[in-house]
Coordinates of C-alpha atoms and ligand atoms in Angstrom, one line a residue:
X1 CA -38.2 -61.5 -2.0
X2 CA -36.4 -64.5 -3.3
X3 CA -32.9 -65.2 -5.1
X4 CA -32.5 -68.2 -7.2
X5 CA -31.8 -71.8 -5.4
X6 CA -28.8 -72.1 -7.3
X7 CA -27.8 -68.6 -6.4
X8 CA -24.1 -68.4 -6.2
X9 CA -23.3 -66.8 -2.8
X10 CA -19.4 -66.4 -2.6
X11 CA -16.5 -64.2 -1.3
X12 CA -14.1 -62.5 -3.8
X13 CA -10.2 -62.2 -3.7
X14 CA -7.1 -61.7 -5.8
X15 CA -4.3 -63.7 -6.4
X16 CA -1.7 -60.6 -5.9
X17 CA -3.3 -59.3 -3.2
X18 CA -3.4 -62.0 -1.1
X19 CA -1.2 -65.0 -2.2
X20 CA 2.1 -63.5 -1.3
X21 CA 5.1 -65.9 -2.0
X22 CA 5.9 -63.3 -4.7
X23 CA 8.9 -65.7 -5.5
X24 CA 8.6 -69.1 -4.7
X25 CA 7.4 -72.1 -6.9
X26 CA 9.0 -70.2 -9.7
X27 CA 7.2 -67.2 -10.0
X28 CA 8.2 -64.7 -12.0
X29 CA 7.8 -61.0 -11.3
X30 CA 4.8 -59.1 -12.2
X31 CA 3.9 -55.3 -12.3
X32 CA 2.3 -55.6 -9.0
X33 CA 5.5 -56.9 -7.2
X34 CA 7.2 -53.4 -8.4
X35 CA 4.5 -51.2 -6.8
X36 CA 4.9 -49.7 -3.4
X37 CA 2.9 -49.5 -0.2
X38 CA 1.1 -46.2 -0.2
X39 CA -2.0 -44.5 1.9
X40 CA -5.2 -42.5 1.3
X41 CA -2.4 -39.3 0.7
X42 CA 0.5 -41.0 -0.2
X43 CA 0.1 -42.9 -3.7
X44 CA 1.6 -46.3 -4.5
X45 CA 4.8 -45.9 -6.9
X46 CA 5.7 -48.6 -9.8
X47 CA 9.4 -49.0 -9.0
X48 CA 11.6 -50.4 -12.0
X49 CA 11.6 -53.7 -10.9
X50 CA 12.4 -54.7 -6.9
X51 CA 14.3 -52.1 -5.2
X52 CA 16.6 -53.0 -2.1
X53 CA 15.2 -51.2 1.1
X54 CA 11.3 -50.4 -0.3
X55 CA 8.5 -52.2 0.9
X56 CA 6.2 -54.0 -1.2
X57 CA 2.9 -54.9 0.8
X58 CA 2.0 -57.7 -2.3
X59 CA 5.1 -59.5 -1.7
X60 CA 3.3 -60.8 1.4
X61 CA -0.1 -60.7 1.1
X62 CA -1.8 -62.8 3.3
X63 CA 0.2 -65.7 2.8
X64 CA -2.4 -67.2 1.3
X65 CA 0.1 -69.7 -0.7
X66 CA 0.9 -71.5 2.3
X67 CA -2.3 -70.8 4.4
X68 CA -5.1 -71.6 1.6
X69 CA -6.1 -75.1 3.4
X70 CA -7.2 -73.3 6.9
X71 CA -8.5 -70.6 4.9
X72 CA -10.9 -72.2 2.1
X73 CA -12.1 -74.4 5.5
X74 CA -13.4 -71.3 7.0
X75 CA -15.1 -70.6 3.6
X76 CA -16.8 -73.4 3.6
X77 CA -17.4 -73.2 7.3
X78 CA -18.9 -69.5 6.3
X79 CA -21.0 -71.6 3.6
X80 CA -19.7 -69.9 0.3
X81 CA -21.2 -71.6 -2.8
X82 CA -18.3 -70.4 -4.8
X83 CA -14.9 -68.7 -4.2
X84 CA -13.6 -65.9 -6.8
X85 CA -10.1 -65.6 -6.8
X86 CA -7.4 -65.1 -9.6
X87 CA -4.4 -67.0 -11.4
X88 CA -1.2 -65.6 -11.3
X89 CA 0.0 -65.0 -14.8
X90 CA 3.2 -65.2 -13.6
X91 CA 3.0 -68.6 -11.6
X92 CA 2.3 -69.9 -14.9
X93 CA 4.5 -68.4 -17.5
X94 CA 7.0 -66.7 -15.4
X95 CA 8.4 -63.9 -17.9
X96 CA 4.8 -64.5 -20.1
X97 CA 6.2 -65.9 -23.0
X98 CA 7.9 -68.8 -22.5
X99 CA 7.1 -71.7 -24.2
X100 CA 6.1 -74.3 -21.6
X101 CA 4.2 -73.1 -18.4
X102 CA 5.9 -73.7 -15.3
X103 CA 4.7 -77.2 -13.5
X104 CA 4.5 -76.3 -10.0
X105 CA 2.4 -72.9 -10.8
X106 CA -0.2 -75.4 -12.1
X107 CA -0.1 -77.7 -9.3
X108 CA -0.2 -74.8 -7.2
X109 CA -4.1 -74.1 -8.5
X110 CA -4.7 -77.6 -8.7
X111 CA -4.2 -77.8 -4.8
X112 CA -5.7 -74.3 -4.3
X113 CA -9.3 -75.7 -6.4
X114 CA -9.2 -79.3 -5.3
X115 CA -9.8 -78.0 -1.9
X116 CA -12.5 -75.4 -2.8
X117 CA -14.1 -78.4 -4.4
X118 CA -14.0 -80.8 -1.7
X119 CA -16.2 -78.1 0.4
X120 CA -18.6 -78.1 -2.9
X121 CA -17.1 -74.3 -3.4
X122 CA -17.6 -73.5 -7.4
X123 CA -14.2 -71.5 -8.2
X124 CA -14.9 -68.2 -10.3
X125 CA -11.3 -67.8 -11.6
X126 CA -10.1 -64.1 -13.0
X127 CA -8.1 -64.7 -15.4
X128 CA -6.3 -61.6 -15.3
X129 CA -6.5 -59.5 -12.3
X130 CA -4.3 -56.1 -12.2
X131 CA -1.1 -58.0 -12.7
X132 CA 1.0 -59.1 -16.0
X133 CA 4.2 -60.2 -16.4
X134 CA 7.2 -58.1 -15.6
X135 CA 8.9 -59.3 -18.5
X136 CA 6.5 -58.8 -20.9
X137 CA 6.3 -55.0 -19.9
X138 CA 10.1 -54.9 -20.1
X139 CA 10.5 -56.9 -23.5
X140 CA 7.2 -55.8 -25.2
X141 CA 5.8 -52.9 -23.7
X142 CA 3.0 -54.9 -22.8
X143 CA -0.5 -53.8 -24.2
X144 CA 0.8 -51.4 -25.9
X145 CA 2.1 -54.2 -28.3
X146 CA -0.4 -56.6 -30.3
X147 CA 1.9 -59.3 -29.5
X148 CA -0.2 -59.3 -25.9
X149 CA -2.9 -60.7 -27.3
X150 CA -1.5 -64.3 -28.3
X151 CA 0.7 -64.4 -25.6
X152 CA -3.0 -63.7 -23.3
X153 CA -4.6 -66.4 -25.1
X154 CA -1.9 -69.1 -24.6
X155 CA -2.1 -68.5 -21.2
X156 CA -6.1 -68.7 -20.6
X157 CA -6.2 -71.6 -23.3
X158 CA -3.3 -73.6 -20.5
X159 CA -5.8 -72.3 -17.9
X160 CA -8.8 -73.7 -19.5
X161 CA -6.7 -77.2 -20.2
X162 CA -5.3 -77.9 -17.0
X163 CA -8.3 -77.0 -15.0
X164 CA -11.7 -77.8 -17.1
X165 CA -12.9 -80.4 -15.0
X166 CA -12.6 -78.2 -12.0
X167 CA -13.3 -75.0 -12.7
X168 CA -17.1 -74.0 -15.0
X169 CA -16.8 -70.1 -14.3
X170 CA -13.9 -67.6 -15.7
X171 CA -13.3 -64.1 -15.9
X172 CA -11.2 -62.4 -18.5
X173 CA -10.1 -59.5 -17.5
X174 CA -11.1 -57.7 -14.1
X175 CA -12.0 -54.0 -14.3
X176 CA -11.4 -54.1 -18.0
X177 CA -13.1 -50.1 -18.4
X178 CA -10.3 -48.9 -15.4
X179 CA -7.5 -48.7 -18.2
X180 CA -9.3 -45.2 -18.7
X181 CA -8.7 -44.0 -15.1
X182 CA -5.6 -45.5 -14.2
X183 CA -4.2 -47.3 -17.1
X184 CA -0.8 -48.6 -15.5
X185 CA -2.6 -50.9 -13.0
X186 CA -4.5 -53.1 -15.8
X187 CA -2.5 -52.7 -18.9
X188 CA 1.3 -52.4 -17.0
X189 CA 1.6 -49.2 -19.2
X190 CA 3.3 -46.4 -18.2
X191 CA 3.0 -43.4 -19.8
X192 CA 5.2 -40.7 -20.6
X193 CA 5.1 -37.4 -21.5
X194 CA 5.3 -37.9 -25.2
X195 CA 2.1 -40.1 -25.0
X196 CA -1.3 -39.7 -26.7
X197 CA -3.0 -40.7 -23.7
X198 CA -6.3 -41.1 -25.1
X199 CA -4.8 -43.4 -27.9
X200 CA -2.5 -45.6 -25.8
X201 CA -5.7 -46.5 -23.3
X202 CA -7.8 -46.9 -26.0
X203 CA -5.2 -49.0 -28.2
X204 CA -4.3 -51.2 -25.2
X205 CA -8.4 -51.6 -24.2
X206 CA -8.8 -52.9 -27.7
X207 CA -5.8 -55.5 -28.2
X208 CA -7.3 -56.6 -24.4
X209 CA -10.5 -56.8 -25.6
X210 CA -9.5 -58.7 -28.6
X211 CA -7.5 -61.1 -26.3
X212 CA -10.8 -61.8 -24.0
X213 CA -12.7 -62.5 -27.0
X214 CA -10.1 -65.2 -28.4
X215 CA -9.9 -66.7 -24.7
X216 CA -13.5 -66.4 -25.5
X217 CA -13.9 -68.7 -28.1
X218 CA -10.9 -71.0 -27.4
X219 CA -12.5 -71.5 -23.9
X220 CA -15.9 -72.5 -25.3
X221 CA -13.5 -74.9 -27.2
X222 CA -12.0 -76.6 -24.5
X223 CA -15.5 -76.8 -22.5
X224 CA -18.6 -76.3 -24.1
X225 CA -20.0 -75.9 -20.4
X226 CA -17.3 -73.2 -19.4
X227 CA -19.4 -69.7 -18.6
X228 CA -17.1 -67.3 -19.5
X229 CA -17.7 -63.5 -18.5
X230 CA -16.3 -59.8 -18.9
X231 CA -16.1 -57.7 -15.9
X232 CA -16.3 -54.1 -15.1
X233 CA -16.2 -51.4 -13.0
X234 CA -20.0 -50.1 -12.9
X235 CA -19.8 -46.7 -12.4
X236 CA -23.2 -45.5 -11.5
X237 CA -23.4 -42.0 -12.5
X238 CA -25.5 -38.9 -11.4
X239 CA -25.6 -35.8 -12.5
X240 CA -25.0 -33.2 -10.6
X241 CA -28.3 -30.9 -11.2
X242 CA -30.7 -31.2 -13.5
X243 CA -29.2 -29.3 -15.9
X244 CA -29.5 -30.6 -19.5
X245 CA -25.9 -30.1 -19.8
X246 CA -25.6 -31.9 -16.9
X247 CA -27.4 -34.8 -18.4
X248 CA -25.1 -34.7 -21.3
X249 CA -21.8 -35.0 -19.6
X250 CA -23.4 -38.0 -17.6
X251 CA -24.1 -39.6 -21.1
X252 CA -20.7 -39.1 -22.5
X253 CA -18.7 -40.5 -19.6
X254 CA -21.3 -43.7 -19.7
X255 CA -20.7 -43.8 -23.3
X256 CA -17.2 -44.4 -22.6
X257 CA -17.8 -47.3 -20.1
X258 CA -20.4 -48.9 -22.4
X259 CA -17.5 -49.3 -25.4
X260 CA -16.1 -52.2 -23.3
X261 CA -19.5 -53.8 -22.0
X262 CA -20.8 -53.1 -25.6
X263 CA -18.2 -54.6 -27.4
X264 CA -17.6 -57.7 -25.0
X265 CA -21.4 -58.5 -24.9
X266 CA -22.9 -57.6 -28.3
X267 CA -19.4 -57.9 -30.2
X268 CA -18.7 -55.1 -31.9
X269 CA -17.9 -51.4 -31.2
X270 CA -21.1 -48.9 -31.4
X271 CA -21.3 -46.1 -33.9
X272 CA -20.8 -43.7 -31.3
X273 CA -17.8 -44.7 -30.0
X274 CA -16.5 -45.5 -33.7
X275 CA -17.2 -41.4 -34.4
X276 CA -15.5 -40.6 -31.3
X277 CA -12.6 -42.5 -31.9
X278 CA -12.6 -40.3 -35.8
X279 CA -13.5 -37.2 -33.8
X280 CA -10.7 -37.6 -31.9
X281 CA -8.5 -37.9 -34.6
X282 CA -7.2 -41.5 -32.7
X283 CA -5.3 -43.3 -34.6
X284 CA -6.0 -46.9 -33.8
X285 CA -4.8 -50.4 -34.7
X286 CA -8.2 -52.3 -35.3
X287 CA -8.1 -54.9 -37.9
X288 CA -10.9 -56.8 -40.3
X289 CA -9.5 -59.7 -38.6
X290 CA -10.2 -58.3 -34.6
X291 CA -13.7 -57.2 -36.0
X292 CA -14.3 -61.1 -36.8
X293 CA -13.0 -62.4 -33.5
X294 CA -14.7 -59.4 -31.3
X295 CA -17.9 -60.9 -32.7
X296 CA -17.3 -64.6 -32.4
X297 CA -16.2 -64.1 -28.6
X298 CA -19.0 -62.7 -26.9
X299 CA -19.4 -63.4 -23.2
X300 CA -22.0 -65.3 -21.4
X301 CA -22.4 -63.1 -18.4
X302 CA -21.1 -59.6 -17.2
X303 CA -19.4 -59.7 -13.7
X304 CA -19.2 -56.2 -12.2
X305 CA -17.8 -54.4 -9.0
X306 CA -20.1 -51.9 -7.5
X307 CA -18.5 -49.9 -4.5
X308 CA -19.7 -46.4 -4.5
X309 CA -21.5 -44.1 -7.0
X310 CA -20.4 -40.4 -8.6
X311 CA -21.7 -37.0 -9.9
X312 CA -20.7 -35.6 -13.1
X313 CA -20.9 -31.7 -14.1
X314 CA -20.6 -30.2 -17.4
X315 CA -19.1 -27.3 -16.0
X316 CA -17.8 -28.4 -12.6
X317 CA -14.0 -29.9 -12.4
X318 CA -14.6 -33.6 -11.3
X319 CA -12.7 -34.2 -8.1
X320 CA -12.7 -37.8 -8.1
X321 CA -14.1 -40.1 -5.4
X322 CA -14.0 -43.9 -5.0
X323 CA -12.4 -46.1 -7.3
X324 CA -13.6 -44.5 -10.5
X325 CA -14.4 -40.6 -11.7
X326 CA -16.4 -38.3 -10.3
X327 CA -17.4 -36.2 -7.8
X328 CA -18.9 -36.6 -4.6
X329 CA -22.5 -36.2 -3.7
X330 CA -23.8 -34.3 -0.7
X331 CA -26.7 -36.7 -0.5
X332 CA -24.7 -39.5 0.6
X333 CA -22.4 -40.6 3.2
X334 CA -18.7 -41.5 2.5
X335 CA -16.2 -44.2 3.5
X336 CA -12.8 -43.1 5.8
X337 CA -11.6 -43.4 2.1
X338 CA -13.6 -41.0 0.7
X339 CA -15.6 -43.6 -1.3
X340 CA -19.4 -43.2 -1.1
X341 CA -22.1 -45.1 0.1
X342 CA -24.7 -46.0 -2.1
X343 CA -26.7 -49.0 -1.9
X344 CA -29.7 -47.8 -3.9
X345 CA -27.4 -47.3 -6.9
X346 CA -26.4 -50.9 -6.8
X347 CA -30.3 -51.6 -8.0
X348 CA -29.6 -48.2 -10.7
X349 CA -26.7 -50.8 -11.8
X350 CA -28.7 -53.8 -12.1
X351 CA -31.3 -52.2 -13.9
X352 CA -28.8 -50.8 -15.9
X353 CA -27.1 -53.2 -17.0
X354 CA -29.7 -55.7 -17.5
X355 CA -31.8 -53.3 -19.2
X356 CA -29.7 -52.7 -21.8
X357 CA -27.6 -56.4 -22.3
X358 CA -30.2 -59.0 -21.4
X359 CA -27.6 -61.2 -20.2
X360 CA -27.0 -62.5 -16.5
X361 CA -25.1 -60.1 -14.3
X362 CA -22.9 -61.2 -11.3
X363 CA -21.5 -58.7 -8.5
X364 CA -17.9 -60.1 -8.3
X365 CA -17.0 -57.3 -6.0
X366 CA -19.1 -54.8 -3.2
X367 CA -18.0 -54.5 0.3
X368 CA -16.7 -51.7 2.7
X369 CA -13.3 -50.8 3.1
X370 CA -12.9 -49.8 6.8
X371 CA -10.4 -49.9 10.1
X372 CA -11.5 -52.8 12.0
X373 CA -10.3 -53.2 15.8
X374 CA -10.1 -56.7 17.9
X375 CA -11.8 -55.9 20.9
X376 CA -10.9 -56.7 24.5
X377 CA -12.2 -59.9 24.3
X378 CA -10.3 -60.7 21.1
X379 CA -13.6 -60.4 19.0
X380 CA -14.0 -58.1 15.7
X381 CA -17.3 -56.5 16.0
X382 CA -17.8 -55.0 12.4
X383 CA -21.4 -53.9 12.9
X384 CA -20.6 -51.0 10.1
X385 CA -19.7 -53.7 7.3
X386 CA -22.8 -55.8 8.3
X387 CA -24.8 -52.6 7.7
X388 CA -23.3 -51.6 4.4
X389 CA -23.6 -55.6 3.0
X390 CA -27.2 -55.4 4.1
X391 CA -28.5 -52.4 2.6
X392 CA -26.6 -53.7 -0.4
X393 CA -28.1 -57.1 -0.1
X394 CA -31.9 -55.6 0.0
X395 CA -31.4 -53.6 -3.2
X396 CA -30.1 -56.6 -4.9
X397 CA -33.9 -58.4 -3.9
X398 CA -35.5 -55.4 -5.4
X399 CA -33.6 -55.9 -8.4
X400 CA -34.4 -59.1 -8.9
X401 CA -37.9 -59.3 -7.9
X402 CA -39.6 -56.0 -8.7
X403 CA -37.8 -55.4 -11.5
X404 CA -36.9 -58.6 -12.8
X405 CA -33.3 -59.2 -13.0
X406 CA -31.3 -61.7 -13.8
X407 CA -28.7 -62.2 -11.1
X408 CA -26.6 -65.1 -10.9
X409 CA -24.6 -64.7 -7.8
X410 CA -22.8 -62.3 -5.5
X411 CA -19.0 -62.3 -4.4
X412 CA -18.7 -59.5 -2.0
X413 CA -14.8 -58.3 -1.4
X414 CA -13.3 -59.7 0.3
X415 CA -13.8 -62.8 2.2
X416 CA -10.4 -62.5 4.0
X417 CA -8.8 -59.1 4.9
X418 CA -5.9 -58.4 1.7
X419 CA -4.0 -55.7 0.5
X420 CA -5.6 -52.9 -0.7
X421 CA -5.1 -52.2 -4.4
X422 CA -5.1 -48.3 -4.5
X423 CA -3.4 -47.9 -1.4
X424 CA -1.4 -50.8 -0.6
X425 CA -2.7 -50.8 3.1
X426 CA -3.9 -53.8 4.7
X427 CA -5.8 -51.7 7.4
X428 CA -8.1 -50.5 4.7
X429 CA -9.8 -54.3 5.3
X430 CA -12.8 -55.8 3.6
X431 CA -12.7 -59.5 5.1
X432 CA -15.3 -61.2 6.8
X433 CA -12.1 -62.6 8.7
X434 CA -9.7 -60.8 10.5
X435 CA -5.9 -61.4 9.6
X436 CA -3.4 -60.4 11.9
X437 CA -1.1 -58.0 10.0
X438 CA -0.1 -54.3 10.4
X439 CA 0.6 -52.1 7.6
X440 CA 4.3 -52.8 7.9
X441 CA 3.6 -56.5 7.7
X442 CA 4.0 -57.5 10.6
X443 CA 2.2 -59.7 13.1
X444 CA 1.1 -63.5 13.4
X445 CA -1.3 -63.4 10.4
X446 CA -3.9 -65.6 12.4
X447 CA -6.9 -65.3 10.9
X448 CA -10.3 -64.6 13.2
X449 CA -13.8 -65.1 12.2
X450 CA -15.6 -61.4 12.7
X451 CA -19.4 -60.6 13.5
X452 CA -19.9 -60.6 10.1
X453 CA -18.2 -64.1 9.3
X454 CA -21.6 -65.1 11.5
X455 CA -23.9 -62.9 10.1
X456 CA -23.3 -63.6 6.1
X457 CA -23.1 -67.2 7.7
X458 CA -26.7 -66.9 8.2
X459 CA -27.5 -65.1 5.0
X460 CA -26.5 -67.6 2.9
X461 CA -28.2 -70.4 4.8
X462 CA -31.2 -68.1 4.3
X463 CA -30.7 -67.8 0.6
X464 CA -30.6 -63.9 1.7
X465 CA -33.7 -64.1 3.6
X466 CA -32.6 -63.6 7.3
X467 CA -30.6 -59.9 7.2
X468 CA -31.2 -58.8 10.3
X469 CA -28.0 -58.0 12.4
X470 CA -30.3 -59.9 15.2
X471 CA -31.1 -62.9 13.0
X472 CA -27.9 -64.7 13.4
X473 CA -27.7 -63.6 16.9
X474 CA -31.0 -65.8 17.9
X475 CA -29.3 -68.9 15.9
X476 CA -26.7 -70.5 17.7
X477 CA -22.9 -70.1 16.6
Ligands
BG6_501 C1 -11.5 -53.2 -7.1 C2 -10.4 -54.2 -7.5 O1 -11.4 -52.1 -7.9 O2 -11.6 -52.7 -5.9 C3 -9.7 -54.8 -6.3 O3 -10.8 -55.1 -8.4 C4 -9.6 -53.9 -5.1 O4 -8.5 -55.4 -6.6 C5 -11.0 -53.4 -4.8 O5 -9.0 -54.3 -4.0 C6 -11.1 -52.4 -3.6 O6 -10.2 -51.4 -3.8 P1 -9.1 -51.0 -2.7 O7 -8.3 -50.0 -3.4 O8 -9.8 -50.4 -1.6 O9 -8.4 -52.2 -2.4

């Protein structure tokens, strides 16, 4: 039960989430600097721009800006083969369409992947993860408006320039299908009443699409070496009895997850969804022109999250679970948040996926969001998130050695603690470290290794062999 030698073994952030500096080096403000802290029953708000007296968990982060040096050493201390992490649209083009990108953004990433490199760390850079420009929203009405998809391009193709001697593995967009659940975060839409809703996600999913596949093929420009993937949401999918009808309504919501795999991978949309889309009556602006470039930019790999799986009922309202649709299965365990725990249907994923693309797959995101506490002895012992990596980690071998596979690497979230995306709280933490912050931002934001900072230690020495919560107790620390 083997994974490649060159497997890449990694740790996954985002820029937003844990950079913070919201506002220095020139930054410009992006969607995510408007939206508020929140909890499992209170949801995040977009605010109109920064509001005096609310508090935005993003503008902090982690202070990762300023702290990236003693964090990337405990990476490579951990032994990650690669680091995923994101650019900051807005470090680099501030509003998103000026002409010239801002110098010190630049640098900043420079600094940020010259140390990952001097570890041997391969960056995996998104290059757009649940943030655009605040100006672009404001002066464009971002994806909504075709103008996105130039504005998108010049700023992967600066990417791709400054950094294509350090950087061989890019992401487009992340979560590209999640415009469908919760459009605003991805797209920096908001819709109103008087919205088509299925047209506007749709619309916005395509111009996006389109503006992935000319990063695509400007990228391949630039570098001919550059692998440049999609990334999804991989929403494994039950249904929830064996009704036929059941079976149906599973279908149809895949169907609608496959359009953006489908079209990324094979380059072009699938009959199905091109009937739907008539069905519908959706009135959509897709050109000759996009047609050409959809198929030209096909991606060399998928990258996908895998968190939790969901039922679906014909009949049955969906009440939603994890970060996708769904309901919840009485088969499986849950999260605190509700999200549920699935490790088998990571390998359903795989299989898939792989089955149906033939191209190589790599988990950019799995992990367990969960309350971690520092013990008396100062120590994080996260026994829980060791278990839910390893049962991951075993279905992953299955995948790629019963059933033949082809994974290139895995980049569980999150290799430091960060702010949580749906709910803004940083106590809903991922990390293999421990930061010191509350959910009102404060505290010393000293970073300490936890139990499983040892354990996946030992995992990746073991190229995944040794995943025994004992293994990496017998080695010495
Ligand atoms: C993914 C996102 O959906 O899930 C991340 O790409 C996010 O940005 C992660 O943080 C976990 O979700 P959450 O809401 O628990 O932070």
């Amino acid at each position: 039960m083997k994974f490649k030698d060159n497997f890449l073994w990694g740790g996954a952030v985002a820029a937003n989430q844990c950079e913070g500096a919201y506002n220095v080096g020139g930054k410009g403000l992006s969607t995510v600097d408007c939206m508020t802290g929140g909890s499992l029953n209170k949801k995040r708000v977009y605010t109109d721009g920064v509001i005096e007296g609310e508090y935005y968990p993003n503008h902090h982060g982690v202070d990762f800006y300023h702290r990236y040096k003693e964090d990337i050493a405990l990476f490579a201390q951990m032994g990650l083969k690669c680091f995923r992490t994101s650019i900051a649209w807005t470090r680099i083009f501030p509003q998103g369409d000026e002409e010239t990108p801002n110098e010190e953004g630049l640098r900043f990433y420079d600094d940020v992947f010259d140390e990952c490199l001097k570890y041997g760390i391969e960056p995996v850079v998104t290059l757009s993860h649940y943030e655009t420009p605040y100006g672009l929203v404001k002066k464009y009405g971002s994806w909504r408006n075709r103008k996105m998809i130039d504005l998108f391009e010049k700023f992967a193709v600066t990417a791709f320039e400054r950094y294509k001697d350090k950087v061989k593995y890019w992401i487009t967009f992340n979560e590209i299908n999640s415009v469908l659940i919760f459009p605003q975060v991805p797209t920096g839409i908001r819709l109103t009443d008087k919205d088509n809703k299925d047209e506007v996600c749709y619309q916005a999913a395509h111009y996006q699409m389109v503006a992935s596949a000319k990063a695509v093929i400007a990228g391949h420009k630039v570098n001919p070496e550059f692998k440049i993937g999609m990334m999804m949401i991989y929403p494994v999918t039950y249904a929830l009895t064996c009704k036929p009808e059941d079976q149906i309504a599973v279908m149809e919501a895949m169907d609608k997850q496959y359009l953006f795999s489908d079209v990324q991978v094979r380059g072009f949309y699938s009959n199905k969804m091109k009937n739907f889309f008539q069905r519908d009556h959706l009135n959509l602006d897709i050109t000759r022109e996009d047609e050409e470039i959809l198929k030209q930019g096909k991606v060399d790999y998928i990258g996908f999250s895998y968190y939790d799986s969901h039922t679906i009922s014909a009949t049955e309202k969906n009440n939603g679970s994890g970060n996708f649709f769904g309901g919840q299965n009485p088969y499986l365990k849950e999260t605190e948040w509700g999200w549920t725990i699935d490790p088998i249907g990571l390998r359903i994923a795989l299989n898939q996926l792989y089955d149906r693309y033939q191209v190589p797959l790599f988990i950019v995101e799995n992990g367990l969001g969960a309350v971690d506490k520092v013990d008396r002895d100062g120590k994080i012992y996260d026994y829980y998130r060791i278990d839910y990596l390893k049962q991951h980690i075993e279905q992953m071998k299955l995948a790629v050695n019963i059933d033949g596979v082809d994974l290139m690497g895995y980049t569980p979230w999150s290799c430091i603690d960060l702010v949580s995306m749906s709910t803004g709280e940083i106590k809903k933490r991922y990390g293999f470290i421990y930061v010191d912050c509350d959910v009102n931002g404060n505290g010393s934001l000293n970073r300490v290794c936890k139990e499983s900072f040892y354990w996946y230690k030992n995992v990746i020495a073991t190229n995944g062999e040794l995943l025994d919560f004992d293994d990496y107790k017998k080695k010495e620390r």
